[in-house]
XYZ file of C-alpha atoms in Angstrom:
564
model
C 41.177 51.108 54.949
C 41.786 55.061 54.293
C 44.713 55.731 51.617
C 47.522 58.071 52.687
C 47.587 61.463 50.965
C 50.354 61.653 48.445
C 53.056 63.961 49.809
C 53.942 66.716 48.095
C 56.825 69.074 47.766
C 56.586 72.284 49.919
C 56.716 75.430 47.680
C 59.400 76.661 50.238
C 61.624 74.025 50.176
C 63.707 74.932 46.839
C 63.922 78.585 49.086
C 65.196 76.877 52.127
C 67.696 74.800 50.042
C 68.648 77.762 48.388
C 69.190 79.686 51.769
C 71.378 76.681 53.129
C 73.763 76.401 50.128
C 74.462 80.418 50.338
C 75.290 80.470 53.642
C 77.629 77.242 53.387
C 78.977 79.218 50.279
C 79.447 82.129 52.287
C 80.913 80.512 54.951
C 83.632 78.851 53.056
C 84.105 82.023 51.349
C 85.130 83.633 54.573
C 87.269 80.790 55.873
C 89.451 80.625 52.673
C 89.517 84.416 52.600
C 90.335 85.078 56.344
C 93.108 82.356 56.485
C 94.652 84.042 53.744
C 94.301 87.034 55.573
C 95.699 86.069 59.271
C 98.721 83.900 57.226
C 100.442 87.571 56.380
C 103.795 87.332 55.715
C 103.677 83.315 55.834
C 102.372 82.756 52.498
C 103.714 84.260 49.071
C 101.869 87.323 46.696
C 101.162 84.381 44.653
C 100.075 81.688 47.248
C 97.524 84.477 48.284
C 96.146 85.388 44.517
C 96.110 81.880 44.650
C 93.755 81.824 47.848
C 91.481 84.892 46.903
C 90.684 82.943 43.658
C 89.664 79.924 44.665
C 87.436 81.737 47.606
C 85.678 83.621 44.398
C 83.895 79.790 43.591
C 82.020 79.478 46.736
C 81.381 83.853 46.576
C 79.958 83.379 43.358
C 77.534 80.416 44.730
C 76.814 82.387 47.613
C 75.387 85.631 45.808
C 74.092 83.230 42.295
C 70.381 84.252 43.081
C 67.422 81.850 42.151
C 65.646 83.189 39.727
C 62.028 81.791 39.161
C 61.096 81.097 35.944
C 58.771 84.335 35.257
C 62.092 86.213 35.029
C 62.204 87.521 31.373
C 65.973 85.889 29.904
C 67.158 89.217 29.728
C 66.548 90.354 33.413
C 67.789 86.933 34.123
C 71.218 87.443 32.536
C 71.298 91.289 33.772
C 70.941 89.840 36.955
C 73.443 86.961 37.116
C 76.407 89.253 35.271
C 75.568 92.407 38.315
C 76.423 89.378 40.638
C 79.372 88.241 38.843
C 80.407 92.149 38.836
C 79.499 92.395 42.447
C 81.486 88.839 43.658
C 84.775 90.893 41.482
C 84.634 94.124 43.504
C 84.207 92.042 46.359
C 87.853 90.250 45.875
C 88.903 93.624 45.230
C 87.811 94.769 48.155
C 89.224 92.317 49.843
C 92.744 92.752 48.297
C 92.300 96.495 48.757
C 92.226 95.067 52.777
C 95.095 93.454 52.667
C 97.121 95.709 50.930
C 95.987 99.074 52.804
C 95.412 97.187 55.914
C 96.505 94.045 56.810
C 100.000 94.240 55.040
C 100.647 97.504 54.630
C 103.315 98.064 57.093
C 104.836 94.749 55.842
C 104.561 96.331 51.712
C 105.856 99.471 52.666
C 108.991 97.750 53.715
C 109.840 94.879 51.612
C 113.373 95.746 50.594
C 114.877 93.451 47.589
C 118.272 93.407 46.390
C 119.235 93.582 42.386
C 121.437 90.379 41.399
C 122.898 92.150 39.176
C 124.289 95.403 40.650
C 123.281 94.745 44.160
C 121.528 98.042 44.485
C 118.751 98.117 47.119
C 114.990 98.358 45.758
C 112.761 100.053 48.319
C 110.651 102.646 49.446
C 111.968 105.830 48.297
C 110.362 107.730 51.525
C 111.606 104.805 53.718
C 115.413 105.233 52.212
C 115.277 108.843 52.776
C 114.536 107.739 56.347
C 116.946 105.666 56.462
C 119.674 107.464 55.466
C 118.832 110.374 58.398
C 117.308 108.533 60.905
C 119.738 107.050 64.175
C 119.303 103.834 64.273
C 119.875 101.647 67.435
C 123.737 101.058 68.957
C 124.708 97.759 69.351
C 126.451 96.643 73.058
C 128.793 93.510 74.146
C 127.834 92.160 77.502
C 129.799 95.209 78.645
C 128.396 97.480 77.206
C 130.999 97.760 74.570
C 129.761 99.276 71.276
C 129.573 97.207 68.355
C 127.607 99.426 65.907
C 126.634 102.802 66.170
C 125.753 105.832 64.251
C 127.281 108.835 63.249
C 126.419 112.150 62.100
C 128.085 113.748 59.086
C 126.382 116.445 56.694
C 122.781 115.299 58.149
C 123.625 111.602 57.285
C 123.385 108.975 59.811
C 126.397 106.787 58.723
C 126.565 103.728 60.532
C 130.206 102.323 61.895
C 131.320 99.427 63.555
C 134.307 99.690 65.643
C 134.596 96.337 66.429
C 135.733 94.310 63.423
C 136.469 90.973 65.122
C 132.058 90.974 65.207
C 131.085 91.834 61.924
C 129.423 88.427 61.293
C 127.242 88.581 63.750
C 126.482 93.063 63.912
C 126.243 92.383 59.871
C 126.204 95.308 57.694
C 123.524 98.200 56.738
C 123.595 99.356 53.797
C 120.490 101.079 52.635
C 121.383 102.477 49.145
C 123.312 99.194 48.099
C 123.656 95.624 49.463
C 120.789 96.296 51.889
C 121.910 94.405 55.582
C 122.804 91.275 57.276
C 123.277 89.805 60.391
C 121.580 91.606 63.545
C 121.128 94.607 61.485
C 118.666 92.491 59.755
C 117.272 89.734 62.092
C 116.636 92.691 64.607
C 115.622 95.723 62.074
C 112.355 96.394 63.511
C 114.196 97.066 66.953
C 117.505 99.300 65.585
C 115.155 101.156 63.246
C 112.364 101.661 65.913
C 109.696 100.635 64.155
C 109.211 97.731 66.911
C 110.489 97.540 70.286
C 108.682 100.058 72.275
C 105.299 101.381 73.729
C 103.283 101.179 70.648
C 101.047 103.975 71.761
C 103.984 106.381 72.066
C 105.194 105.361 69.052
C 101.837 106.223 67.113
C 101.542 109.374 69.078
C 105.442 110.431 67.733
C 104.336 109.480 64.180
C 101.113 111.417 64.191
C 103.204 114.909 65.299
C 105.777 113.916 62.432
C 108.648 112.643 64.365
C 110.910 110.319 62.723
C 111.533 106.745 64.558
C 113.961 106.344 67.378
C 115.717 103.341 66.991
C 116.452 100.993 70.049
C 119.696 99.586 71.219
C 120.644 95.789 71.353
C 122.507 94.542 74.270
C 124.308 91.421 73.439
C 125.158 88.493 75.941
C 128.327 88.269 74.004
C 131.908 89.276 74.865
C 133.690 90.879 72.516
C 137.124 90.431 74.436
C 136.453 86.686 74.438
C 135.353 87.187 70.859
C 138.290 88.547 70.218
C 140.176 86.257 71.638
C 138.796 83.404 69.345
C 139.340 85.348 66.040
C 143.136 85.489 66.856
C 143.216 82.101 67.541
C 141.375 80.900 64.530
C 143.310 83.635 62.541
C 142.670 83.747 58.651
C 141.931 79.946 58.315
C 138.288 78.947 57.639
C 136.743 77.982 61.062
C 134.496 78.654 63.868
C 133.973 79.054 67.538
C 131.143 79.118 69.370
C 131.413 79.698 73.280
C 128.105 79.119 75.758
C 126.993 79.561 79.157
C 125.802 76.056 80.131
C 122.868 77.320 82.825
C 121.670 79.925 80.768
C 122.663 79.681 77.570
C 123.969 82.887 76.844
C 126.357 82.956 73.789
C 129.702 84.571 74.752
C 131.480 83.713 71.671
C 130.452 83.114 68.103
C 133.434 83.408 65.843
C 133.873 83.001 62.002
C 136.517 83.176 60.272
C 137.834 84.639 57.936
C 135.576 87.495 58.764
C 135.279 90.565 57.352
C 135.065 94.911 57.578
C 131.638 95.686 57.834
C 132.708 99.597 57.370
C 133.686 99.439 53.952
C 130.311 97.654 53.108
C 128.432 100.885 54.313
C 126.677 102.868 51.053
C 124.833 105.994 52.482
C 126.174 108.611 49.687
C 126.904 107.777 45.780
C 130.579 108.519 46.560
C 130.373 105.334 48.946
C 129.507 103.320 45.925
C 132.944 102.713 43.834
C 134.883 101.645 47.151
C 132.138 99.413 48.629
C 131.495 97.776 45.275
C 135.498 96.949 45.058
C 135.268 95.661 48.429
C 132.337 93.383 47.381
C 133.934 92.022 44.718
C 136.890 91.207 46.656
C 135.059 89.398 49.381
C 132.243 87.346 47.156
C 135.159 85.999 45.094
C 137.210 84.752 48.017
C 137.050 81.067 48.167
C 136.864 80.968 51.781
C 133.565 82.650 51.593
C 134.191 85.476 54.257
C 130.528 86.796 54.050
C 128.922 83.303 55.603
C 128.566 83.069 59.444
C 130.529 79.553 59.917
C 129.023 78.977 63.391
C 124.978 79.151 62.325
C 125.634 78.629 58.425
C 128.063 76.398 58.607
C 127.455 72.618 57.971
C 129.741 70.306 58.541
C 130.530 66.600 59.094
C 131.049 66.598 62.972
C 133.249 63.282 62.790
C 133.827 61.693 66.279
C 132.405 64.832 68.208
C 128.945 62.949 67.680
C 129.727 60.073 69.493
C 128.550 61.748 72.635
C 125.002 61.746 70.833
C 125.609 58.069 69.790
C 126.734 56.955 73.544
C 124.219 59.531 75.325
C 121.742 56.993 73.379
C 122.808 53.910 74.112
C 123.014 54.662 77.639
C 119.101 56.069 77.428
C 118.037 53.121 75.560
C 119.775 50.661 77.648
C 122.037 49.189 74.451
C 125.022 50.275 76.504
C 126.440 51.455 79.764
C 129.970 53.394 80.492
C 131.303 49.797 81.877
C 129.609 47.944 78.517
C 132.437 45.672 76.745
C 133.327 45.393 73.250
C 135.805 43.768 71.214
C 137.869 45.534 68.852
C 141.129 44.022 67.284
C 141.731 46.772 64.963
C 138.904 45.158 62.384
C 135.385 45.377 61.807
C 133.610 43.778 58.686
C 130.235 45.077 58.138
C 128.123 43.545 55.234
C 131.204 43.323 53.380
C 132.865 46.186 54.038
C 135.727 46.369 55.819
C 136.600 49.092 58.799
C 140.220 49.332 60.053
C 140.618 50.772 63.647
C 143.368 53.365 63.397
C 142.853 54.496 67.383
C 143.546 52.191 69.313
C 146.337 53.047 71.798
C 147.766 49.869 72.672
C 147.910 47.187 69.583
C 147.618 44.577 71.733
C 144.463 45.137 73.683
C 141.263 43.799 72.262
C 138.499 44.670 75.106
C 137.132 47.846 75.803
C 134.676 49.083 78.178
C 132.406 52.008 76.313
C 134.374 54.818 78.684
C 137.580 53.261 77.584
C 136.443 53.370 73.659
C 135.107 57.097 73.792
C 138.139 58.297 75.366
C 140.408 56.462 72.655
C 137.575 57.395 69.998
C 137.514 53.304 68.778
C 135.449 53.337 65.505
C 134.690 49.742 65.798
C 133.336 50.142 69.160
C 131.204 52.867 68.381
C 130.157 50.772 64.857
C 128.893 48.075 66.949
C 127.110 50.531 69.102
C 125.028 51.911 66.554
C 124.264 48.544 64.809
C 122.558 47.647 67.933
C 120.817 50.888 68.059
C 119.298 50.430 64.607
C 118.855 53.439 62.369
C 115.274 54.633 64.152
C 116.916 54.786 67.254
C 119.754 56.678 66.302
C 118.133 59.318 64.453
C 115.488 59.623 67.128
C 118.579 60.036 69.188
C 120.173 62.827 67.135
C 116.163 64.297 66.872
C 116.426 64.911 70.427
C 119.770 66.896 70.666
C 118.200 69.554 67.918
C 119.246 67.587 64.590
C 116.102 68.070 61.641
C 115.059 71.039 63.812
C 115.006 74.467 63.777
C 117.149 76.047 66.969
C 115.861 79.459 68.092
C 118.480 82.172 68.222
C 118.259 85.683 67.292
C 120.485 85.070 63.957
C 119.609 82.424 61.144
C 120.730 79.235 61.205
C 120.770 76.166 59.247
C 119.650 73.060 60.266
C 121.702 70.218 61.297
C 120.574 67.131 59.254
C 120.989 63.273 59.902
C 120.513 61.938 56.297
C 119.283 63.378 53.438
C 118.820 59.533 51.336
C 115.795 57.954 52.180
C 116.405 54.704 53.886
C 119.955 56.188 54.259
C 120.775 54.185 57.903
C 118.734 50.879 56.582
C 122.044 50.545 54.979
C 124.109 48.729 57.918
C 127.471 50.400 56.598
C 126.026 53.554 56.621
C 124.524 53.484 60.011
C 127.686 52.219 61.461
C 129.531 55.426 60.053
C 127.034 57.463 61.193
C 127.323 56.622 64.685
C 131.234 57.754 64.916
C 130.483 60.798 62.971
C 130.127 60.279 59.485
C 127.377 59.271 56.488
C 125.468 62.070 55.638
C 125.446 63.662 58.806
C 125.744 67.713 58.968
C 125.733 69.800 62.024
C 126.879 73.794 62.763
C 129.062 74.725 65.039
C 126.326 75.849 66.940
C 124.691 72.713 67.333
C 127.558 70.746 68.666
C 128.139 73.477 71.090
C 124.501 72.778 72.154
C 125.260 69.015 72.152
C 128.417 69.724 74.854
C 126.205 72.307 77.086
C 123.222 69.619 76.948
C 125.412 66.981 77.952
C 126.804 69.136 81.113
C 123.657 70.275 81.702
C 121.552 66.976 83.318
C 120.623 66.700 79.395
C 118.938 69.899 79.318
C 119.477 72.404 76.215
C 118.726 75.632 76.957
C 117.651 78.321 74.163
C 120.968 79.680 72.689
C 120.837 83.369 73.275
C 122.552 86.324 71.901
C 120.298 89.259 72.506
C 119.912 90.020 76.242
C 118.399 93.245 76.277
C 116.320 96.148 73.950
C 117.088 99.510 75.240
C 115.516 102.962 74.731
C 118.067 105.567 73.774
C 118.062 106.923 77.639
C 119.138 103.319 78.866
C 115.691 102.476 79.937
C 114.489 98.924 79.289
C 111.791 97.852 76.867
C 112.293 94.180 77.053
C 114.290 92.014 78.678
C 114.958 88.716 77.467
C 115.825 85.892 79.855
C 117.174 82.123 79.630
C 114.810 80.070 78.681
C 114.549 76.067 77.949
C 114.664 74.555 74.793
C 114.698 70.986 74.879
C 116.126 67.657 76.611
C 118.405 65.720 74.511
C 118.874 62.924 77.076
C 117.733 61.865 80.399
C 119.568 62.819 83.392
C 121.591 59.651 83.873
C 122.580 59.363 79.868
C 123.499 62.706 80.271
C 126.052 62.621 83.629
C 127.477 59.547 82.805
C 128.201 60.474 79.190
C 129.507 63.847 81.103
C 131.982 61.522 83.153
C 133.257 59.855 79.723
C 134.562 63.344 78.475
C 136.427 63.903 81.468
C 137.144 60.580 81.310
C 138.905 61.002 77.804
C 140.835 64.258 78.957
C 142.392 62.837 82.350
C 142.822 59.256 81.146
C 142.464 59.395 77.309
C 143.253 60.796 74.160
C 142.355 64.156 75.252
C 145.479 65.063 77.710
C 146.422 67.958 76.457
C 142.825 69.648 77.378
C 143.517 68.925 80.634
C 144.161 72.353 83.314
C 145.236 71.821 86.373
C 142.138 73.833 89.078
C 139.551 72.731 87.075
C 137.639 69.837 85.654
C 137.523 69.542 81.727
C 135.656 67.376 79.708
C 135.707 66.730 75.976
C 135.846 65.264 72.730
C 137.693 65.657 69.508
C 136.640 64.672 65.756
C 138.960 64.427 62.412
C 135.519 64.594 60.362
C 136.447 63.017 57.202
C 135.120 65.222 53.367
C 135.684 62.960 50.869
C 138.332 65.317 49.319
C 141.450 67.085 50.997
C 142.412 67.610 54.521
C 139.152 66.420 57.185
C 137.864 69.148 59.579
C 139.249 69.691 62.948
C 136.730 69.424 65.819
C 136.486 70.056 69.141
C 133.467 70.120 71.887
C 134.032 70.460 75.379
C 132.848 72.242 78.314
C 134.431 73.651 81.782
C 134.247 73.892 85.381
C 135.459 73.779 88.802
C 136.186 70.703 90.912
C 132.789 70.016 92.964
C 130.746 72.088 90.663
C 128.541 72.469 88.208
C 130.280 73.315 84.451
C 129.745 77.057 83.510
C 131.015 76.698 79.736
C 130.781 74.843 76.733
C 132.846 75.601 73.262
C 132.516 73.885 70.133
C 135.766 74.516 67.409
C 135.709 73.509 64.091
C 138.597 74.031 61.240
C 137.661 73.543 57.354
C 140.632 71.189 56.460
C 142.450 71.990 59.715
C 143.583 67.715 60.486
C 143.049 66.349 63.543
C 140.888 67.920 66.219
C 143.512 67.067 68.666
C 146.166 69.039 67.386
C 144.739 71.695 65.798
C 140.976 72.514 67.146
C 141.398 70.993 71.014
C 144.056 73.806 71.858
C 142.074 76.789 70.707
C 138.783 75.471 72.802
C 140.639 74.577 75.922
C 142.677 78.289 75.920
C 138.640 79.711 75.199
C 137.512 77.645 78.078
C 140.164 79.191 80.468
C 139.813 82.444 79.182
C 136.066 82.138 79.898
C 136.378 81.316 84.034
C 138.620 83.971 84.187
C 136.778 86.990 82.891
C-alpha cells in the first residue's frame, strides 16, 4: 500500500489570494464611490464626505501591497505610507470630479438665503447675470402675461401685472429674498439654463452670449383666477379649480395673497421698501406668503366621506342602497357620538345615498368600523393620501395619521371616516379626490405648466395630460358620483344645484379643536348626458359651515368654468 504525498502549499497561492482581495477591494471601492457620484444632488455635502470616506477602507486594501519578508523595515514602511499618500490623492481626485465635473453646474448655482437679513448668497458672476439677463415671461392659458421683464438702465427688472397670481408666479429676487413659486420650481427654464437644444445652448455660451430664458405657458386662467380671489376676498382660504379629463389646473387660489412687485430687489435702492414690505407680510397672522392650495393642510371634515363610501362600495362593506340605523346616537367603546344632521328627528333608517347626502356621522361611524383601520387607510392610500402628487409647484403631503396604531383605536377610526382624527389633506388633494371620483376613479396628473416656449413662440416642449393613479374602481367611483348629485338634488346640498346642468358635491364643517371649523366644499360639473368637465375644491380657515360659506363660492366657480 503506497502512502499519499503530503500536500503542500503552492508558493503562488498567498499571490493569488492577494490578487482576489484587491480586486474585491477595488471593486467595492468603485461601487461606494460611483453611487455617490450618480446620487448628485440627492444626497447632502456631508452624506457624500461621508461616502468618499468609507470607500477610502476598501482603496486602502486594494493598493496595501504584500510585501515579502526580504523587504528591509524601512522600504517596507516607505512603501506602505507612498500607498497611504497615493489612496489620499486618489479621494482627492475623486472629489476634484465631482466638484469640477459632476456637480459643477449644480455648485455654481446653489443660492442660500441669510436668516437673518434675508440677503441672497450666490455666485457673484451668476448675480451679475441675473440682474441683466431676460428671463422667461410667464402666460395664462391665454396667453395673458403673468411675469415678465423689463428694461431700465441695463437692468432686467422683473414685474408681475397680475397680482391675483402671485402665489403661484412667486417672486425673483436675486439680490435679496432669492424666489418662490414658478420662478423657482421652473428656474432652469425662465433663466435658460434648461429648456432648449442643449447643443445650441453650448454653442451660444462658447461665443459669450448670455442665456435666453424660456417662457412658461400656464393651463391656468387668470380670469377664473380672478374670479376666485374676489370671492375668497381677504379671509384665509383656497380654491383650486380642475379639468376632470385632463387635469389641467384652471384655478389655484390663496388667499390672502400678496404683491409680488414690491418683493423685487434688483438695485440697493429696492432694498428699504422691499424689506418694509417683508416685514409686513411675515408678521401677518394669516401667513400671506404660504400657497393654501399645495401648502395648506387641513382637516377635510365630511368632504372625505366620498373616500370613506368610494371604499366601502370597492370592498363590498357597503352599497348606495346599504341600510343603517341612526337615532341621533352612537356609543363607541364608551364614547358617545351625537348625530346633529339628521333632517327629520324622527327617521331612524338610512340607506348609504340617503346618509351622504344628509352627511349622518353615525352612519358613516359604522361604515368605517366595518372597514377596519387597514382598509381605510389603504383606501385613503389610493386617492393620493401618504404620497407625493406631481405638479409643477411643491406640495405637502396629505397624511392619514401621524400616531402609530392611531385607527386601532375604534373611536378614532370612526372619526376618521367622516373627516376627522388626524387626518390632513390640501386643497389640492380633495380637488383630486372630486375629479377622481367623476372621472371612472381615475386621477389624472394635476397640471399647471402646459407649454415651454422659445422667445420667438416656438415650442421646446410640450407637456400633455397624463395619468396618475386610480383611487377606486369604476363602479365605486360612478356610484359614489351618483351620491353627490344625489346630495345636491335631494339633500343637504340644494343650494349647489343650477338649473342646465348636473352638479354633484359635498360639503365639510372640519372641526380644529379651537375656534370656528373650516368651511369645505368639493364638487365637480357638467352637462345633462355628459361626462363632468370640472372639479373645485374650497376651503375657509374658520369660515363655519361648508354649506353656507364654502358651497356658494365653488358652485359660482363651477358655472363660471362651463361658460368661459
Amino acid at each position: 500500500m503506497h502512502k499519499r504525498p503530503p500536500i503542500t502549499p503552492s508558493p503562488h497561492q498567498p499571490f493569488t489570494h492577494g490578487i482576489t482581495r484587491r480586486r474585491i477591494a477595488a471593486a467595492l471601492f468603485l461601487l461606494i464611490a460611483g453611487a455617490g457620484l450618480a446620487a448628485q444632488d440627492a444626497i447632502t455635502d456631508a452624506q457624500w464626505i461621508g461616502l468618499l470616506w468609507l470607500s477610502w477602507v476598501p482603496l486602502l486594501v486594494a493598493v496595501w501591497p504584500d510585501l515579502p519578508p526580504t523587504v528591509p523595515p524601512l522600504g517596507r514602511a516607505a512603501l506602505r505610507m507612498t500607498m497611504i499618500f497615493l489612496s489620499f490623492m486618489t479621494l482627492f481626485s475623486v472629489q476634484l470630479l465631482r466638484v469640477q465635473v459632476v456637480m459643477s453646474d449644480s455648485i455654481s448655482h446653489r443660492v442660500g438665503i441669510d436668516p437673518a437679513t434675508g440677503d441672497v448668497i450666490s455666485n457673484p458672476f451668476l448675480t451679475d447675470q441675473a440682474l441683466t439677463t431676460p428671463r422667461g415671461a410667464i402666460y395664462d392659458r391665454d396667453g395673458l402675461a403673468l411675469a415678465r421683464t423689463t428694461f431700465a438702465d441695463g437692468i432686467a427688472r422683473r414685474v408681475y401685472p397680475a397680482p391675483a397670481t402671485a402665489e403661484i408666479t412667486g417672486y425673483f429676487s436675486p439680490l435679496l429674498y432669492g424666489s418662490s413659486g414658478l420662478e423657482a420650481s421652473w428656474d432652469e427654464e425662465l433663466s435658460g439654463r434648461a429648456g432648449g437644444n442643449p447643443f445650441l445652448g453650448a454653442l451660444e455660451r462658447l461665443r459669450g452670449l448670455p442665456p435666453r430664458g424660456f417662457d412658461l405657458h400656464l393651463t391656468l386662467d387668470a380670469g377664473l383666477q380672478q374670479l376666485a380671489h374676489a370671492a375668497l376676498g381677504d379671509r384665509p382660504g383656497a380654491a383650486v379649480l380642475i379639468e376632470i379629463e385632463t387635469g389641467a389646473t384652471l384655478v389655484l387660489a390663496s388667499t390672502p395673497s400678496f404683491d409680488a412687485n414690491r418683493l423685487v430687489v434688483m438695485t440697493a435702492a429696492d432694498r428699504a421698501p422691499a424689506q418694509a414690505a417683508w416685514a409686513v407680510l411675515t408678521a401677518d397672522s394669516r401667513t400671506p406668503l404660504v400657497q393654501r392650495a399645495t401648502s395648506g393642510l387641513f382637516p377635510p371634515g365630511s368632504t372625505f366621506k366620498t373616500v370613506t363610501a368610494s371604499a366601502a362600495i370597492d370592498t363590498g362593506t357597503a352599497g348606495p342602497d346599504t341600510v343603517y340605523e341612526d337615532a341621533g346616537v352612537l356609543t363607541i367603546a364608551g364614547h358617545t357620538l351625537v348625530e346633529q344632521n339628521r333632517p327629520n328627528d324622527e327617521q331612524t333608517l338610512w340607506s348609504l345615498t340617503e346618509a351622504f347626502a344628509w352627511s349622518l356621522n353615525v352612519v358613516f361611524a359604522q361604515v368605517g368600523l366595518q372597514l377596519g383601520g387597514e382598509s381605510l387607510a389603504a383606501a385613503a392610500r389610493g386617492w393620493g393620501w401618504e404620497s407625493d402628487i406631481p405638479f409643477d409647484l411643491p406640495i405637502e403631503t396629505s397624511r392619514v395619521s401621524v400616531t402609530p396604531g392611531f385607527l386601532d383605536d375604534p373611536v378614532a377610526l370612526a372619526e376618521t371616516a367622516f373627516g376627522q382624527g388626524e387626518l390632513l389633506a390640501t386643497p389640492l388633494q380633495m380637488a383630486l379626490v372630486a375629479a377622481g371620483v367623476a372621472n371612472d376613479g381615475e386621477i389624472m396628473r394635476p397640471q399647471l405648466v402646459a407649454r415651454v416656449a422659445a422667445p420667438d413662440g416656438e415650442t421646446v416642449r410640450q407637456i400633455g395630460p397624463s395619468r396618475w393613479r386610480r383611487g377606486a374602481s369604476a363602479q365605486a367611483a360612478n356610484q359614489t358620483a351618483a351620491m353627490m348629485v344625489y346630495a345636491v338634488a335631494n339633500g343637504a346640498l340644494g343650494t349647489a344645484f343650477v338649473p342646465g346642468y348636473t352638479v354633484g358635491g359635498k360639503t365639510g364643517t372640519a372641526e380644529t379643536g379651537s375656534g370656528e371649523p373650516h368651511a369645505w366644499f368639493i364638487g365637480f360639473i357638467g352637462l345633462p348626458d355628459e361626462e363632468p368637465r370640472y372639479a373645485v375644491a374650497i376651503v375657509l380657515e374658520g369660515g363655519g359651515g361648508g354649506s353656507q360659506v364654502a358651497l356658494p363660492i365653488g358652485r359660482d366657480l363651477l358655472v363660471a368654468a362651463m361658460a368661459v
